[in-house]
Short mmCIF file of C-alpha atoms and ligand atoms in Angstrom, two decimals:
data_model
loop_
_atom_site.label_atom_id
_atom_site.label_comp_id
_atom_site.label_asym_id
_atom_site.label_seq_id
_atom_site.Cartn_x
_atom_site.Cartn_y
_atom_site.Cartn_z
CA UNK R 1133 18.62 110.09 47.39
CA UNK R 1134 17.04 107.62 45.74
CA UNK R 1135 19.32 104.93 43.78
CA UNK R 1136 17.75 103.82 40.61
CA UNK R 1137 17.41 99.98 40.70
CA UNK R 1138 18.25 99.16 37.63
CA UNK R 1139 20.45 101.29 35.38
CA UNK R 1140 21.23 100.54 31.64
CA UNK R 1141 24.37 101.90 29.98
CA UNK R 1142 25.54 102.20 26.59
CA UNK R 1143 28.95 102.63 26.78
CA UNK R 1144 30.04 104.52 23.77
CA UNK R 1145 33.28 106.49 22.89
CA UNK R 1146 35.93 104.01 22.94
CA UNK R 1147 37.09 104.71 19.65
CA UNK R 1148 37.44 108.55 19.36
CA UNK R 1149 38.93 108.55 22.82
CA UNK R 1150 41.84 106.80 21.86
CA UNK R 1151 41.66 108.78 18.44
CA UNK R 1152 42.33 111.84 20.56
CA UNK R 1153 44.93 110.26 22.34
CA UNK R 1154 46.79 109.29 19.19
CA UNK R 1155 45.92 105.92 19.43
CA UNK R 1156 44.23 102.93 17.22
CA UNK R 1157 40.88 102.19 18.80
CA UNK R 1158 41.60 99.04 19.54
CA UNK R 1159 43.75 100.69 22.65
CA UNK R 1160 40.14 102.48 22.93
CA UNK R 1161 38.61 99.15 23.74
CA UNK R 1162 41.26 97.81 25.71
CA UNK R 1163 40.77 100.83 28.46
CA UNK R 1164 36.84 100.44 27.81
CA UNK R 1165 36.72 97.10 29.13
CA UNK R 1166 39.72 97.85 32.12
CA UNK R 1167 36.35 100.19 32.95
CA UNK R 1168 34.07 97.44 32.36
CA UNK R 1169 35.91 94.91 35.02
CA UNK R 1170 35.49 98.33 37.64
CA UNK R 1171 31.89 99.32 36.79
CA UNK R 1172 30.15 96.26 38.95
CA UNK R 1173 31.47 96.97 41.97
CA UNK R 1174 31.06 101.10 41.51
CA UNK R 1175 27.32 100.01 40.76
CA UNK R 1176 27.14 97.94 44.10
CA UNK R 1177 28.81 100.79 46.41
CA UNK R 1178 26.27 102.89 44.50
CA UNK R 1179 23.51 100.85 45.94
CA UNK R 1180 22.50 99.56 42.23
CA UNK R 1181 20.69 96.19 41.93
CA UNK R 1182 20.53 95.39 38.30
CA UNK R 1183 23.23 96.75 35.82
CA UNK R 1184 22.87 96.34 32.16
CA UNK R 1185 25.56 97.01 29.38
CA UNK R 1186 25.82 97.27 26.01
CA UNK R 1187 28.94 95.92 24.63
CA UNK R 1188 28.20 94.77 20.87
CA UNK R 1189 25.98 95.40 18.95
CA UNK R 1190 24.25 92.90 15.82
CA UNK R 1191 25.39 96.19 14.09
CA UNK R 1192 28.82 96.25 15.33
CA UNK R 1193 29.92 93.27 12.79
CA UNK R 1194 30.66 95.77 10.35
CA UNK R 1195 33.46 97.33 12.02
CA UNK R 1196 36.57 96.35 10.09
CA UNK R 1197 37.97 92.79 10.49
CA UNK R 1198 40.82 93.96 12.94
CA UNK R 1199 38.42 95.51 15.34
CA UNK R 1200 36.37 92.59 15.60
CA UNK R 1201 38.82 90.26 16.12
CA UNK R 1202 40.70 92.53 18.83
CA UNK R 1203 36.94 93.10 20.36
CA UNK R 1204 36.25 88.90 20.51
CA UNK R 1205 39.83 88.68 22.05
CA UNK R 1206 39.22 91.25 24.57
CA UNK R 1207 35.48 89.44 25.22
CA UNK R 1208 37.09 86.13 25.87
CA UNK R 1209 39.49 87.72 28.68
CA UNK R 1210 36.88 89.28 29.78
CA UNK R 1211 34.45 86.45 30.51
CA UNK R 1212 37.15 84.85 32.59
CA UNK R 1213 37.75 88.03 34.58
CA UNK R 1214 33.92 88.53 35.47
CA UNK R 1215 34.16 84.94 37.31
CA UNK R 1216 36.02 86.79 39.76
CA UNK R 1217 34.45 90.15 39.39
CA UNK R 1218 31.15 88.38 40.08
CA UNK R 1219 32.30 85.99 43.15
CA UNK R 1220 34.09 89.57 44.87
CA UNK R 1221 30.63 91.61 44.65
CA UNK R 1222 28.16 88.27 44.54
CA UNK R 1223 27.01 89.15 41.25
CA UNK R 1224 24.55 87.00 39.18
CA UNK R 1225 25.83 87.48 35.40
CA UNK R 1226 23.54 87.05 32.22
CA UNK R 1227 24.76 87.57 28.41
CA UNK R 1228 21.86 88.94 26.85
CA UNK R 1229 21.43 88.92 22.97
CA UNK R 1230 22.16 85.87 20.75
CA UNK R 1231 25.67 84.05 21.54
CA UNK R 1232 25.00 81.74 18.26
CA UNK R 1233 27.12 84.22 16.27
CA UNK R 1234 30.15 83.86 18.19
CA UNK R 1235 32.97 81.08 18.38
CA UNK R 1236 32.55 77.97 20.44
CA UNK R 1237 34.88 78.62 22.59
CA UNK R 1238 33.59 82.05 23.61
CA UNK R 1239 30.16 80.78 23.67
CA UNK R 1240 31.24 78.18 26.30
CA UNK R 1241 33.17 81.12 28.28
CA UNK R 1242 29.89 82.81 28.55
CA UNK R 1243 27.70 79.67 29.46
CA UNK R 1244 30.34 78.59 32.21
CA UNK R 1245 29.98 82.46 33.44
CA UNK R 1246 26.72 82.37 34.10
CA UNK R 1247 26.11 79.04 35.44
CA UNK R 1248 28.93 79.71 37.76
CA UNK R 1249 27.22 82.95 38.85
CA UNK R 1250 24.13 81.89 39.03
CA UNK R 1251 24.39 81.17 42.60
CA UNK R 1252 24.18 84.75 43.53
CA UNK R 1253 21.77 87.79 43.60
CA UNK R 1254 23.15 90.40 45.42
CA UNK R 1255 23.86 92.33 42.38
CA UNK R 1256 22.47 91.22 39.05
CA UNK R 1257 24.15 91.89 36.12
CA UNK R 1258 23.74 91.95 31.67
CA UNK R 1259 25.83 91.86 29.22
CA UNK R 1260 24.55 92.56 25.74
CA UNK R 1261 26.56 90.83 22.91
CA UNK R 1262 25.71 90.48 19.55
CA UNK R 1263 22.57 92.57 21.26
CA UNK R 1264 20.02 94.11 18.87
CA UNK R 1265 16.68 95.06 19.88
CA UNK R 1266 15.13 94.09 16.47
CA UNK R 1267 16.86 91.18 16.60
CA UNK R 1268 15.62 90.10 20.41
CA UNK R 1269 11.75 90.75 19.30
CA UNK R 1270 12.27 89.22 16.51
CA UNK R 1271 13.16 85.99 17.74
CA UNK R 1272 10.54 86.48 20.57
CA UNK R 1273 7.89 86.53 17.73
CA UNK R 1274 9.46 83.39 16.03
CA UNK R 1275 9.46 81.35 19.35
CA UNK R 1276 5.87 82.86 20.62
CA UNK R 1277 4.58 81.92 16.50
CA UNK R 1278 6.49 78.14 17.37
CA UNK R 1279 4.65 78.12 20.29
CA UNK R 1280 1.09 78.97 19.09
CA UNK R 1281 1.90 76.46 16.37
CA UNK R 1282 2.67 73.69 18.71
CA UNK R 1283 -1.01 74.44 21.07
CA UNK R 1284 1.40 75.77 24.19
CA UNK R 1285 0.04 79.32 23.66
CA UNK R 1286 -3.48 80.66 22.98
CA UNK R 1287 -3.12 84.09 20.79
CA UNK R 1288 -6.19 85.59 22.52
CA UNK R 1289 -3.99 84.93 26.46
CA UNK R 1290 -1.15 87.10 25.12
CA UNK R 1291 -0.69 90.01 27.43
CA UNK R 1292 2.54 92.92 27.55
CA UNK R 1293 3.76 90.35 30.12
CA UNK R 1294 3.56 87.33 28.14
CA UNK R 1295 5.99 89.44 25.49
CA UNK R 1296 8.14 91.02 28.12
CA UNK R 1297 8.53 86.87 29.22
CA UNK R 1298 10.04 85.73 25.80
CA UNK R 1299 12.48 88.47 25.50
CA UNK R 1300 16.53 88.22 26.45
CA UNK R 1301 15.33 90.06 29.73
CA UNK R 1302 12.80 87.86 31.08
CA UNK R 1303 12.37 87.74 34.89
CA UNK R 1304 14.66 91.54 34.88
CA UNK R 1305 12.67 94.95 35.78
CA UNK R 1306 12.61 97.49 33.31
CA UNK R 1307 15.46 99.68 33.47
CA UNK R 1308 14.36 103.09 35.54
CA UNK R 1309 17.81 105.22 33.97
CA UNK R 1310 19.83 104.86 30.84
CA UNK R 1311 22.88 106.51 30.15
CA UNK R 1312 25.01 107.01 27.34
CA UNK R 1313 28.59 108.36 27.32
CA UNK R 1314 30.47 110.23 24.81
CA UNK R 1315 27.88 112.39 23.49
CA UNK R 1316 25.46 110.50 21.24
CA UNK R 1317 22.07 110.89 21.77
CA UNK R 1318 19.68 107.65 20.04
CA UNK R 1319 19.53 104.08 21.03
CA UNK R 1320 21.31 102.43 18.95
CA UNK R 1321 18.84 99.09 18.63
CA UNK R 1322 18.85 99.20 22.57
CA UNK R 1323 16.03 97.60 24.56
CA UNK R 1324 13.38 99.42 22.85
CA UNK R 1325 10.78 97.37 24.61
CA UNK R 1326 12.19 97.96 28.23
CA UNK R 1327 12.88 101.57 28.02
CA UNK R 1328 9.62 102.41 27.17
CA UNK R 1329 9.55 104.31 30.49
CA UNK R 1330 13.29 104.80 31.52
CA UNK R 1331 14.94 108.15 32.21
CA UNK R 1332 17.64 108.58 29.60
CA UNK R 1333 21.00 110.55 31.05
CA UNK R 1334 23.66 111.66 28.03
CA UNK R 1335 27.19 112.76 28.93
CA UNK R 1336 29.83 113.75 26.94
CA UNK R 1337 32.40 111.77 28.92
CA UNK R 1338 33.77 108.78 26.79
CA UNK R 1339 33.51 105.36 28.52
CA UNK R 1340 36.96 104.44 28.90
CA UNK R 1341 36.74 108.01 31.48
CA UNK R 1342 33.13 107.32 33.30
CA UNK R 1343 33.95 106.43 36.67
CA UNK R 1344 32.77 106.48 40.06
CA UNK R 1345 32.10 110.46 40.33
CA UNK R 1346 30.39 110.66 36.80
CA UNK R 1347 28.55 107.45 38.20
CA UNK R 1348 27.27 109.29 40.41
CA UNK R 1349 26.36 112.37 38.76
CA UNK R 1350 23.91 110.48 36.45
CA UNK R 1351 21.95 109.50 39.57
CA UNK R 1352 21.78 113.16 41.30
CA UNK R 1353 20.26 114.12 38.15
CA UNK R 1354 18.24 110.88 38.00
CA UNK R 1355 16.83 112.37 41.74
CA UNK R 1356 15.55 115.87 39.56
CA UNK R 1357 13.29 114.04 37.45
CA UNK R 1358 9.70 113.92 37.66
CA UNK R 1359 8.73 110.75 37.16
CA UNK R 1360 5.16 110.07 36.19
CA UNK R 1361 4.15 107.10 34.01
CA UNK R 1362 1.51 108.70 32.18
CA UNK R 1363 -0.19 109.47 35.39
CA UNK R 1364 -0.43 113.23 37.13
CA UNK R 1365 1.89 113.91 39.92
CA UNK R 1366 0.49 114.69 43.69
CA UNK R 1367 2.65 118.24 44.69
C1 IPE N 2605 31.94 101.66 22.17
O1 IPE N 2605 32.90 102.50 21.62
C2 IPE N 2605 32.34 100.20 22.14
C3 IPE N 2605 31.65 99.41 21.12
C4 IPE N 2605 30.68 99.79 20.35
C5 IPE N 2605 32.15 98.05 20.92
P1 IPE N 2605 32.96 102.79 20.06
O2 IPE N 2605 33.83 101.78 19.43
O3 IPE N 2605 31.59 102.89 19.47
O4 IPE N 2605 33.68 104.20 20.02
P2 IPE N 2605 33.32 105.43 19.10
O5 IPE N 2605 31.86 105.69 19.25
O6 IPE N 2605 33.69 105.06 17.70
O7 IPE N 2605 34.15 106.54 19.63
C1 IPE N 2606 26.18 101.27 20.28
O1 IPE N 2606 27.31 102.01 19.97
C2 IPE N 2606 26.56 99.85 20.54
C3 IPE N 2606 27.40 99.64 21.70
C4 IPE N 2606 27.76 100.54 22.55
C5 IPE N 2606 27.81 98.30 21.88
P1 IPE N 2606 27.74 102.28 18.46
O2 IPE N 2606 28.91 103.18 18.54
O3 IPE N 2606 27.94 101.01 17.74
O4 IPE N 2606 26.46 103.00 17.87
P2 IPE N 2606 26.33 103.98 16.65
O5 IPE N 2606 26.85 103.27 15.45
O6 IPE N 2606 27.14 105.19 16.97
O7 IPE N 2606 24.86 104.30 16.59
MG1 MG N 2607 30.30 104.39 19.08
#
């Protein structure tokens, strides 16, 4: 079998699955991220090296005051949670997308996250908050224009690397499989750049239910693909 080194996830469904249970969706996102604190360590038994999630959106701010606030409460908890999550499975943790938007308080959570992580590599995992994909080439484009500006980079050098080096992901492979629970089947403003190539793997299992065995599941079928890169296959 082979494990796909670097799996993306959008982690959708929160809200209807608590809908069906009778509940407000806030109790949605409460069980999504109980799933969230197990996911790591179900990606490390899985053999997974880099895990990537997408957890808000730049478009998610126009959710309802409520579910914003109960989201940013939930974030907070969360951030001190991962310090543990990441020192039980030696987990490097990055918060990809831009943390400007958020309160102070929550933007030092996240810096003291990953500085404390940064010690380890063993499994390397993303966050995306306040995560767009517009958004991340967009301020790529205003920092490589700032740096043409300033002399520090010649127009005629830049290569798909050079762009691939001023994005939130610098320095991460490309995803090889993205998967998206609870039935949706786009992006969503998701790492157009690095999925240029990825296998994508939809389920109609809500996140707050994706566990181990469904885990698992995406990466059998992950193991039926024929990948190719543009190139032709040797039988
Ligand atoms: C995913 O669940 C979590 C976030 C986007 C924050 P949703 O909140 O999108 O749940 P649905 O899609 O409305 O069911
Ligand atoms: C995408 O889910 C964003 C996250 C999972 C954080 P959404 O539920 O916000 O996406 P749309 O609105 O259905 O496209
Ligand atoms: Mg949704």
């Amino acid at each position: 079998m082979i494990v796909p080194r670097h799996v993306a996830i959008i982690l959708d469904g929160n809200g209807r699955w608590a809908k069906a249970k009778g509940m407000p969706r806030t109790y949605g996102h409460v069980k999504g991220c109980d799933n969230l604190e197990k996911i790591c360590t179900v990606a490390k038994e899985l053999g997974v090296k880099y895990l990537t999630v997408y957890a808000f959106s730049t478009e998610n701010w126009k959710r309802s005051k409520e579910e914003v606030d109960g989201l940013m409460k939930l974030f907070r908890n969360y951030m001190k949670k991962c310090i543990k999550i990441s020192r039980d499975n030696k987990m490097r943790v990055r918060v990809i997308g831009d943390p400007r938007a958020f309160d102070p308080d929550l933007q030092d959570k996240i810096r003291e996250l990953e500085e404390y992580s940064s010690q380890f590599d063993e499994l390397h995992f993303q966050i995306a908050l306040n995560y767009g994909s517009r958004d991340e080439i967009t301020r790529a484009v205003r920092r490589m224009a700032e740096d043409v500006r300033k002399g520090a980079l010649d127009p005629e050098s830049i290569t798909e690397d050079t762009i691939s080096g001023y994005l939130d992901t610098r320095g991460l492979p490309d995803p090889d499989l993205l998967i998206r629970t609870s039935g949706e089947e786009r992006l969503s403003n998701f790492l157009m750049w690095q999925l240029a190539y990825t296998e994508f793997y939809f389920t109609d299992v809500a996140w707050p239910d994706f566990d181990k065995a469904e885990f698992a599941k995406a990466i059998e079928k992950y193991n039926k693909r024929d990948r190719r890169y543009g190139g032709v296959k040797e039988d």
